[in-house]
């Protein structure tokens, strides 16, 4: 079992994702440079956070053109699990692998803080075994995490069970106050129709060890391993 | 030859920056401003390839990279 | 285009005094070219030459068993065991940040990051020390927003967490804000690189961004007073590109894993000039550079401009001959410019060529050895005695102590800084175990059990009233803060922010502060390994309070022994270590300033022998798992320290019920808000009480048991009792409210 951690110019959570996978969860991980056009031999793909191409033009706009994104598309079409975290989520949106777009936070400020998320579906490889309604404590760190999609898209995401996480308070109530960036319907993470591609603004790799303030992020990676194991079994 | 490209948020997409600027303007006492929309302006220098061809290439550039058509629209001015 | 002729008048415009210009003529034996004049003027500017400060900086202890590199390089290096070392430095970017707060602060962060990774270390944390004018000054809100987002914009993008710092306000900074940035990196001993040009015939290689006309004369700008026309200096401010710096960081670290290079230095202030001349000076060599090979962003740049440009995100490398292609390959992979622009020579002369002509030819040893050095006159200001006079009996007592307490906790100095640090990515790299908000931030060092504690401090009111004692306090506070978190202070970096050194009163402040700091460093065994001096922090002749900011670095051998400043469990006992240090000291106190509108008196006394024992006691208490939390008494005195211990934690606020530690006859407002040096508020589990008191006796620390954690109030018996919720609300909303910012 081997996971790919993509590295674009300006990725900066690549080492954190690698550390969480390899040294905390204990699954094999390898960096893949953005000019690579193959993901052969990998069982899962992590698109880490950062400021690819400095977030110039738009977050993720230039990274979507890297050769590796073609490989990600094929990997996703084959049903392989893909998780895009923060800037990785923005890249997935720009690449059209997930619907919608990101605009700047309604505060117009960067926000780095712990938030609470309410799990909305267990159909993704990363939330399998995490019951709907579970509250997870995971930090965000972004300037453009204000998720936007037109009403039709939002309703369809909800109908098809593609809203994976919403911002909520510590008791699990989805409220305006608990939304750190103004995102539509408090959306923090969504998946594609197949459920195998997940994009989320919060950073599970930053809270995979209790010493860092929360161990909840680890549950996503553990779920992924269990899902992969079940698939090969 | 030169071209100008304007990329703006579509109507209906909330523009937090524009909203903040509008509020600041009214704090400054500059009244009568109903709405502000913040966008991007790009100046492109091209080889002499003719207006039609330039428009075709820039349109493709906008669709594929310069604008995100989920939230943004664009306008190209040549010459 | 004909070059401007060099005249004594032009030399003066470049900031060279007539005597300095005479020295230039003597060194060269002829009139300098314009390019040479530019080179001398920046190399001999206060910013690059430390000509007014060197004589005093020598008083700092800079050596110690852990010190691998003291001042004089890009940053200091201290051993932390296991073959690892920490590399750190603090630097000012005051003037640029005042002119353009976002870019000024951003490029300040960029510059200090380069100082650290140029030595081979991967930066793992940044801090900053910020000083602004009155919160209600019309420009303050704009400057705070701009500086904070500039620091965030750069640090967040490059992916180095900003884990702590300080923000303070005073009228004296209305026209001169202070933006001091600190970065720490970790390196394996064998991967340390220095900025030296050795090996005749080795290629000199330029990497990074292209050169434009940015910031020409930034270094001389940092060495001149402000006047009303400063706004017009805007074009010399550089623009930061953190994305390029991220690429440069990765490319440099990749290159340093090879053995293809000899030395490397960043092009900071005075750009290509200082990097080339300093590297050759350290290597005892010379160089020949061809400016036509410098990657250029703008057309028609003159040699003068190319040598003095302060375009950001550039490095100068001396590689081994024949290894040029390896260097080229790595930088091209990261989409960065790379160009061999010259070579190391044997004759000790720096030669610069442009369009086939020699445009500068300067003997390097003379440029450094004959650099001006001043022992400027120093004199205690006439008004100092009056300043130190304070009639405490005449101060009116507040009618409602609880209300005063809440007001101080929610005021601009003590309120929660979350509005600021929420904009900084303080978690990236997943090492930050104690997040911002405690006395010190604590980071783990992956693949070891070790931790690094970081704190930055300076009480400039104390330094203003008595720079010697204020200097001592800055060092002691930093050391105490890292010790409260369980760490041993192992080294510090400083940023010495002062007014115009040509004024004897300012020079007296500078000299006294350094002597105070040096005395504390000696007593505590903490070396100064790097730092920076920022003079001329004056506008229209009005100087700032002397502000020697101290960034303290502490080491935890076992990071699981880290401690925080806030109470964690109901029922824990509350104790005061150093109870004998309490006294009525209102001089320079926050209470005196905020409630009575005065800055006067003398700072609280310091007992260095006590401080030393206290540091060891705190560390031992943490490592023996006796103490649950530790927070030192500082601004706002006993009552504010107690309130902070109750409400500053990330969880829900805790209550406390304690005795008044002062004699009953003490005036109540003085008991609550009087400040002192060397006392620490502690909590411990009841079961640990006896062992804890034993330990204190062993270190000869006077302990006093004060009370218990718990309840809905913070209650100092006989003085004041306020709901924790009320204190917390005032404290968490105070910062944005004081500045009129949106929360």
PDB file of N, CA and C in Angstrom, chain A residues 41-97:
ATOM      1  N   UNK A  41       1.552   2.555  -9.567  1.00  0.00           N
ATOM      2  CA  UNK A  41       2.084   1.968  -8.342  1.00  0.00           C
ATOM      3  C   UNK A  41       1.556   2.593  -7.066  1.00  0.00           C
ATOM      4  N   UNK A  42       0.742   3.640  -7.202  1.00  0.00           N
ATOM      5  CA  UNK A  42       0.200   4.270  -6.001  1.00  0.00           C
ATOM      6  C   UNK A  42      -1.241   3.845  -5.767  1.00  0.00           C
ATOM      7  N   UNK A  43      -1.604   3.756  -4.488  1.00  0.00           N
ATOM      8  CA  UNK A  43      -2.962   3.339  -4.131  1.00  0.00           C
ATOM      9  C   UNK A  43      -3.850   4.494  -3.712  1.00  0.00           C
ATOM     10  N   UNK A  44      -3.237   5.600  -3.358  1.00  0.00           N
ATOM     11  CA  UNK A  44      -4.021   6.769  -2.963  1.00  0.00           C
ATOM     12  C   UNK A  44      -3.183   8.018  -3.252  1.00  0.00           C
ATOM     13  N   UNK A  45      -3.874   9.146  -3.451  1.00  0.00           N
ATOM     14  CA  UNK A  45      -3.176  10.382  -3.786  1.00  0.00           C
ATOM     15  C   UNK A  45      -3.583  11.477  -2.807  1.00  0.00           C
ATOM     16  N   UNK A  46      -2.568  12.175  -2.275  1.00  0.00           N
ATOM     17  CA  UNK A  46      -2.817  13.339  -1.429  1.00  0.00           C
ATOM     18  C   UNK A  46      -2.312  14.585  -2.168  1.00  0.00           C
ATOM     19  N   UNK A  47      -3.203  15.546  -2.373  1.00  0.00           N
ATOM     20  CA  UNK A  47      -2.768  16.845  -2.906  1.00  0.00           C
ATOM     21  C   UNK A  47      -2.716  17.775  -1.706  1.00  0.00           C
ATOM     22  N   UNK A  48      -1.487  18.118  -1.268  1.00  0.00           N
ATOM     23  CA  UNK A  48      -1.345  18.825   0.003  1.00  0.00           C
ATOM     24  C   UNK A  48      -1.619  20.320  -0.129  1.00  0.00           C
ATOM     25  N   UNK A  49      -1.656  20.983   0.992  1.00  0.00           N
ATOM     26  CA  UNK A  49      -1.888  22.413   1.018  1.00  0.00           C
ATOM     27  C   UNK A  49      -0.647  23.199   0.643  1.00  0.00           C
ATOM     28  N   UNK A  50      -0.828  24.510   0.545  1.00  0.00           N
ATOM     29  CA  UNK A  50       0.294  25.378   0.214  1.00  0.00           C
ATOM     30  C   UNK A  50      -0.161  26.557  -0.601  1.00  0.00           C
ATOM     31  N   UNK A  51       0.791  27.151  -1.258  1.00  0.00           N
ATOM     32  CA  UNK A  51       0.504  28.290  -2.123  1.00  0.00           C
ATOM     33  C   UNK A  51       1.126  27.980  -3.477  1.00  0.00           C
ATOM     34  N   UNK A  52       0.555  27.010  -4.200  1.00  0.00           N
ATOM     35  CA  UNK A  52       1.149  26.660  -5.486  1.00  0.00           C
ATOM     36  C   UNK A  52       1.160  27.896  -6.375  1.00  0.00           C
ATOM     37  N   UNK A  53       2.300  28.117  -6.995  1.00  0.00           N
ATOM     38  CA  UNK A  53       2.504  29.308  -7.839  1.00  0.00           C
ATOM     39  C   UNK A  53       2.103  30.581  -7.089  1.00  0.00           C
ATOM     40  N   UNK A  54       2.340  30.586  -5.790  1.00  0.00           N
ATOM     41  CA  UNK A  54       2.110  31.775  -4.992  1.00  0.00           C
ATOM     42  C   UNK A  54       0.653  32.178  -4.879  1.00  0.00           C
ATOM     43  N   UNK A  55      -0.261  31.321  -5.293  1.00  0.00           N
ATOM     44  CA  UNK A  55      -1.686  31.679  -5.363  1.00  0.00           C
ATOM     45  C   UNK A  55      -1.898  32.841  -6.325  1.00  0.00           C
ATOM     46  N   UNK A  56      -0.902  33.091  -7.171  1.00  0.00           N
ATOM     47  CA  UNK A  56      -1.045  34.183  -8.121  1.00  0.00           C
ATOM     48  C   UNK A  56      -2.139  33.813  -9.134  1.00  0.00           C
ATOM     49  N   UNK A  57      -2.798  34.810  -9.658  1.00  0.00           N
ATOM     50  CA  UNK A  57      -3.983  34.670 -10.515  1.00  0.00           C
ATOM     51  C   UNK A  57      -5.173  34.187  -9.691  1.00  0.00           C
ATOM     52  N   UNK A  58      -5.212  32.897  -9.369  1.00  0.00           N
ATOM     53  CA  UNK A  58      -6.218  32.353  -8.441  1.00  0.00           C
ATOM     54  C   UNK A  58      -5.597  31.130  -7.779  1.00  0.00           C
ATOM     55  N   UNK A  59      -6.018  30.827  -6.590  1.00  0.00           N
ATOM     56  CA  UNK A  59      -5.481  29.633  -5.924  1.00  0.00           C
ATOM     57  C   UNK A  59      -5.717  28.407  -6.794  1.00  0.00           C
ATOM     58  N   UNK A  60      -4.674  27.708  -7.082  1.00  0.00           N
ATOM     59  CA  UNK A  60      -4.807  26.450  -7.816  1.00  0.00           C
ATOM     60  C   UNK A  60      -4.918  26.593  -9.321  1.00  0.00           C
ATOM     61  N   UNK A  61      -5.018  27.833  -9.832  1.00  0.00           N
ATOM     62  CA  UNK A  61      -5.279  28.026 -11.265  1.00  0.00           C
ATOM     63  C   UNK A  61      -4.139  27.508 -12.132  1.00  0.00           C
ATOM     64  N   UNK A  62      -2.922  27.703 -11.684  1.00  0.00           N
ATOM     65  CA  UNK A  62      -1.805  27.265 -12.523  1.00  0.00           C
ATOM     66  C   UNK A  62      -1.413  25.824 -12.253  1.00  0.00           C
ATOM     67  N   UNK A  63      -1.599  25.396 -11.013  1.00  0.00           N
ATOM     68  CA  UNK A  63      -1.244  24.014 -10.684  1.00  0.00           C
ATOM     69  C   UNK A  63      -2.087  23.015 -11.473  1.00  0.00           C
ATOM     70  N   UNK A  64      -3.316  23.413 -11.807  1.00  0.00           N
ATOM     71  CA  UNK A  64      -4.186  22.455 -12.524  1.00  0.00           C
ATOM     72  C   UNK A  64      -3.599  22.083 -13.882  1.00  0.00           C
ATOM     73  N   UNK A  65      -2.671  22.924 -14.406  1.00  0.00           N
ATOM     74  CA  UNK A  65      -2.092  22.671 -15.714  1.00  0.00           C
ATOM     75  C   UNK A  65      -0.869  21.752 -15.665  1.00  0.00           C
ATOM     76  N   UNK A  66      -0.400  21.407 -14.461  1.00  0.00           N
ATOM     77  CA  UNK A  66       0.790  20.554 -14.349  1.00  0.00           C
ATOM     78  C   UNK A  66       0.494  19.162 -14.893  1.00  0.00           C
ATOM     79  N   UNK A  67       1.518  18.518 -15.485  1.00  0.00           N
ATOM     80  CA  UNK A  67       1.313  17.179 -16.056  1.00  0.00           C
ATOM     81  C   UNK A  67       0.699  16.189 -15.065  1.00  0.00           C
ATOM     82  N   UNK A  68       1.063  16.290 -13.799  1.00  0.00           N
ATOM     83  CA  UNK A  68       0.587  15.279 -12.848  1.00  0.00           C
ATOM     84  C   UNK A  68      -0.938  15.324 -12.703  1.00  0.00           C
ATOM     85  N   UNK A  69      -1.544  16.470 -13.036  1.00  0.00           N
ATOM     86  CA  UNK A  69      -2.993  16.552 -12.853  1.00  0.00           C
ATOM     87  C   UNK A  69      -3.740  15.676 -13.855  1.00  0.00           C
ATOM     88  N   UNK A  70      -3.112  15.455 -15.020  1.00  0.00           N
ATOM     89  CA  UNK A  70      -3.706  14.500 -15.970  1.00  0.00           C
ATOM     90  C   UNK A  70      -3.724  13.107 -15.355  1.00  0.00           C
ATOM     91  N   UNK A  71      -2.635  12.778 -14.701  1.00  0.00           N
ATOM     92  CA  UNK A  71      -2.550  11.462 -14.048  1.00  0.00           C
ATOM     93  C   UNK A  71      -3.559  11.349 -12.908  1.00  0.00           C
ATOM     94  N   UNK A  72      -3.747  12.459 -12.190  1.00  0.00           N
ATOM     95  CA  UNK A  72      -4.729  12.445 -11.094  1.00  0.00           C
ATOM     96  C   UNK A  72      -6.126  12.194 -11.660  1.00  0.00           C
ATOM     97  N   UNK A  73      -6.424  12.845 -12.767  1.00  0.00           N
ATOM     98  CA  UNK A  73      -7.739  12.670 -13.386  1.00  0.00           C
ATOM     99  C   UNK A  73      -7.973  11.198 -13.741  1.00  0.00           C
ATOM    100  N   UNK A  74      -6.978  10.592 -14.359  1.00  0.00           N
ATOM    101  CA  UNK A  74      -7.120   9.177 -14.741  1.00  0.00           C
ATOM    102  C   UNK A  74      -7.237   8.292 -13.501  1.00  0.00           C
ATOM    103  N   UNK A  75      -6.437   8.614 -12.499  1.00  0.00           N
ATOM    104  CA  UNK A  75      -6.454   7.842 -11.250  1.00  0.00           C
ATOM    105  C   UNK A  75      -7.845   7.920 -10.605  1.00  0.00           C
ATOM    106  N   UNK A  76      -8.413   9.124 -10.625  1.00  0.00           N
ATOM    107  CA  UNK A  76      -9.742   9.318 -10.026  1.00  0.00           C
ATOM    108  C   UNK A  76     -10.806   8.591 -10.838  1.00  0.00           C
ATOM    109  N   UNK A  77     -10.683   8.658 -12.152  1.00  0.00           N
ATOM    110  CA  UNK A  77     -11.664   7.968 -13.005  1.00  0.00           C
ATOM    111  C   UNK A  77     -11.637   6.465 -12.772  1.00  0.00           C
ATOM    112  N   UNK A  78     -10.465   5.954 -12.395  1.00  0.00           N
ATOM    113  CA  UNK A  78     -10.343   4.528 -12.089  1.00  0.00           C
ATOM    114  C   UNK A  78     -10.836   4.194 -10.685  1.00  0.00           C
ATOM    115  N   UNK A  79     -11.363   5.182  -9.975  1.00  0.00           N
ATOM    116  CA  UNK A  79     -11.932   4.908  -8.655  1.00  0.00           C
ATOM    117  C   UNK A  79     -10.939   5.029  -7.515  1.00  0.00           C
ATOM    118  N   UNK A  80      -9.715   5.449  -7.819  1.00  0.00           N
ATOM    119  CA  UNK A  80      -8.702   5.565  -6.769  1.00  0.00           C
ATOM    120  C   UNK A  80      -9.020   6.712  -5.819  1.00  0.00           C
ATOM    121  N   UNK A  81      -8.697   6.555  -4.530  1.00  0.00           N
ATOM    122  CA  UNK A  81      -8.987   7.619  -3.568  1.00  0.00           C
ATOM    123  C   UNK A  81      -8.015   8.805  -3.707  1.00  0.00           C
ATOM    124  N   UNK A  82      -8.604  10.001  -3.789  1.00  0.00           N
ATOM    125  CA  UNK A  82      -7.831  11.236  -3.905  1.00  0.00           C
ATOM    126  C   UNK A  82      -8.336  12.194  -2.833  1.00  0.00           C
ATOM    127  N   UNK A  83      -7.421  12.776  -2.058  1.00  0.00           N
ATOM    128  CA  UNK A  83      -7.832  13.806  -1.112  1.00  0.00           C
ATOM    129  C   UNK A  83      -7.038  15.079  -1.385  1.00  0.00           C
ATOM    130  N   UNK A  84      -7.762  16.166  -1.583  1.00  0.00           N
ATOM    131  CA  UNK A  84      -7.125  17.471  -1.756  1.00  0.00           C
ATOM    132  C   UNK A  84      -7.393  18.297  -0.514  1.00  0.00           C
ATOM    133  N   UNK A  85      -6.315  18.751   0.119  1.00  0.00           N
ATOM    134  CA  UNK A  85      -6.443  19.478   1.381  1.00  0.00           C
ATOM    135  C   UNK A  85      -6.092  20.948   1.145  1.00  0.00           C
ATOM    136  N   UNK A  86      -7.006  21.843   1.516  1.00  0.00           N
ATOM    137  CA  UNK A  86      -6.753  23.282   1.443  1.00  0.00           C
ATOM    138  C   UNK A  86      -6.418  23.688   0.004  1.00  0.00           C
ATOM    139  N   UNK A  87      -5.172  24.046  -0.257  1.00  0.00           N
ATOM    140  CA  UNK A  87      -4.816  24.387  -1.632  1.00  0.00           C
ATOM    141  C   UNK A  87      -5.070  23.193  -2.567  1.00  0.00           C
ATOM    142  N   UNK A  88      -4.940  21.984  -2.034  1.00  0.00           N
ATOM    143  CA  UNK A  88      -5.239  20.794  -2.834  1.00  0.00           C
ATOM    144  C   UNK A  88      -6.708  20.755  -3.245  1.00  0.00           C
ATOM    145  N   UNK A  89      -7.577  21.188  -2.352  1.00  0.00           N
ATOM    146  CA  UNK A  89      -9.012  21.291  -2.652  1.00  0.00           C
ATOM    147  C   UNK A  89      -9.208  22.339  -3.755  1.00  0.00           C
ATOM    148  N   UNK A  90      -8.525  23.470  -3.601  1.00  0.00           N
ATOM    149  CA  UNK A  90      -8.656  24.531  -4.600  1.00  0.00           C
ATOM    150  C   UNK A  90      -8.200  24.041  -5.982  1.00  0.00           C
ATOM    151  N   UNK A  91      -7.158  23.246  -5.998  1.00  0.00           N
ATOM    152  CA  UNK A  91      -6.676  22.701  -7.277  1.00  0.00           C
ATOM    153  C   UNK A  91      -7.720  21.766  -7.883  1.00  0.00           C
ATOM    154  N   UNK A  92      -8.317  20.924  -7.059  1.00  0.00           N
ATOM    155  CA  UNK A  92      -9.355  20.003  -7.557  1.00  0.00           C
ATOM    156  C   UNK A  92     -10.540  20.772  -8.148  1.00  0.00           C
ATOM    157  N   UNK A  93     -10.891  21.893  -7.514  1.00  0.00           N
ATOM    158  CA  UNK A  93     -11.986  22.719  -8.039  1.00  0.00           C
ATOM    159  C   UNK A  93     -11.591  23.331  -9.376  1.00  0.00           C
ATOM    160  N   UNK A  94     -10.399  23.907  -9.416  1.00  0.00           N
ATOM    161  CA  UNK A  94      -9.934  24.534 -10.650  1.00  0.00           C
ATOM    162  C   UNK A  94      -9.844  23.518 -11.785  1.00  0.00           C
ATOM    163  N   UNK A  95      -9.439  22.308 -11.437  1.00  0.00           N
ATOM    164  CA  UNK A  95      -9.279  21.267 -12.453  1.00  0.00           C
ATOM    165  C   UNK A  95     -10.626  20.675 -12.863  1.00  0.00           C
ATOM    166  N   UNK A  96     -11.684  21.060 -12.178  1.00  0.00           N
ATOM    167  CA  UNK A  96     -13.006  20.559 -12.530  1.00  0.00           C
ATOM    168  C   UNK A  96     -13.276  19.149 -12.015  1.00  0.00           C
ATOM    169  N   UNK A  97     -12.414  18.647 -11.158  1.00  0.00           N
ATOM    170  CA  UNK A  97     -12.670  17.317 -10.594  1.00  0.00           C
ATOM    171  C   UNK A  97     -13.724  17.377  -9.495  1.00  0.00           C
TER     172      UNK A  97
END
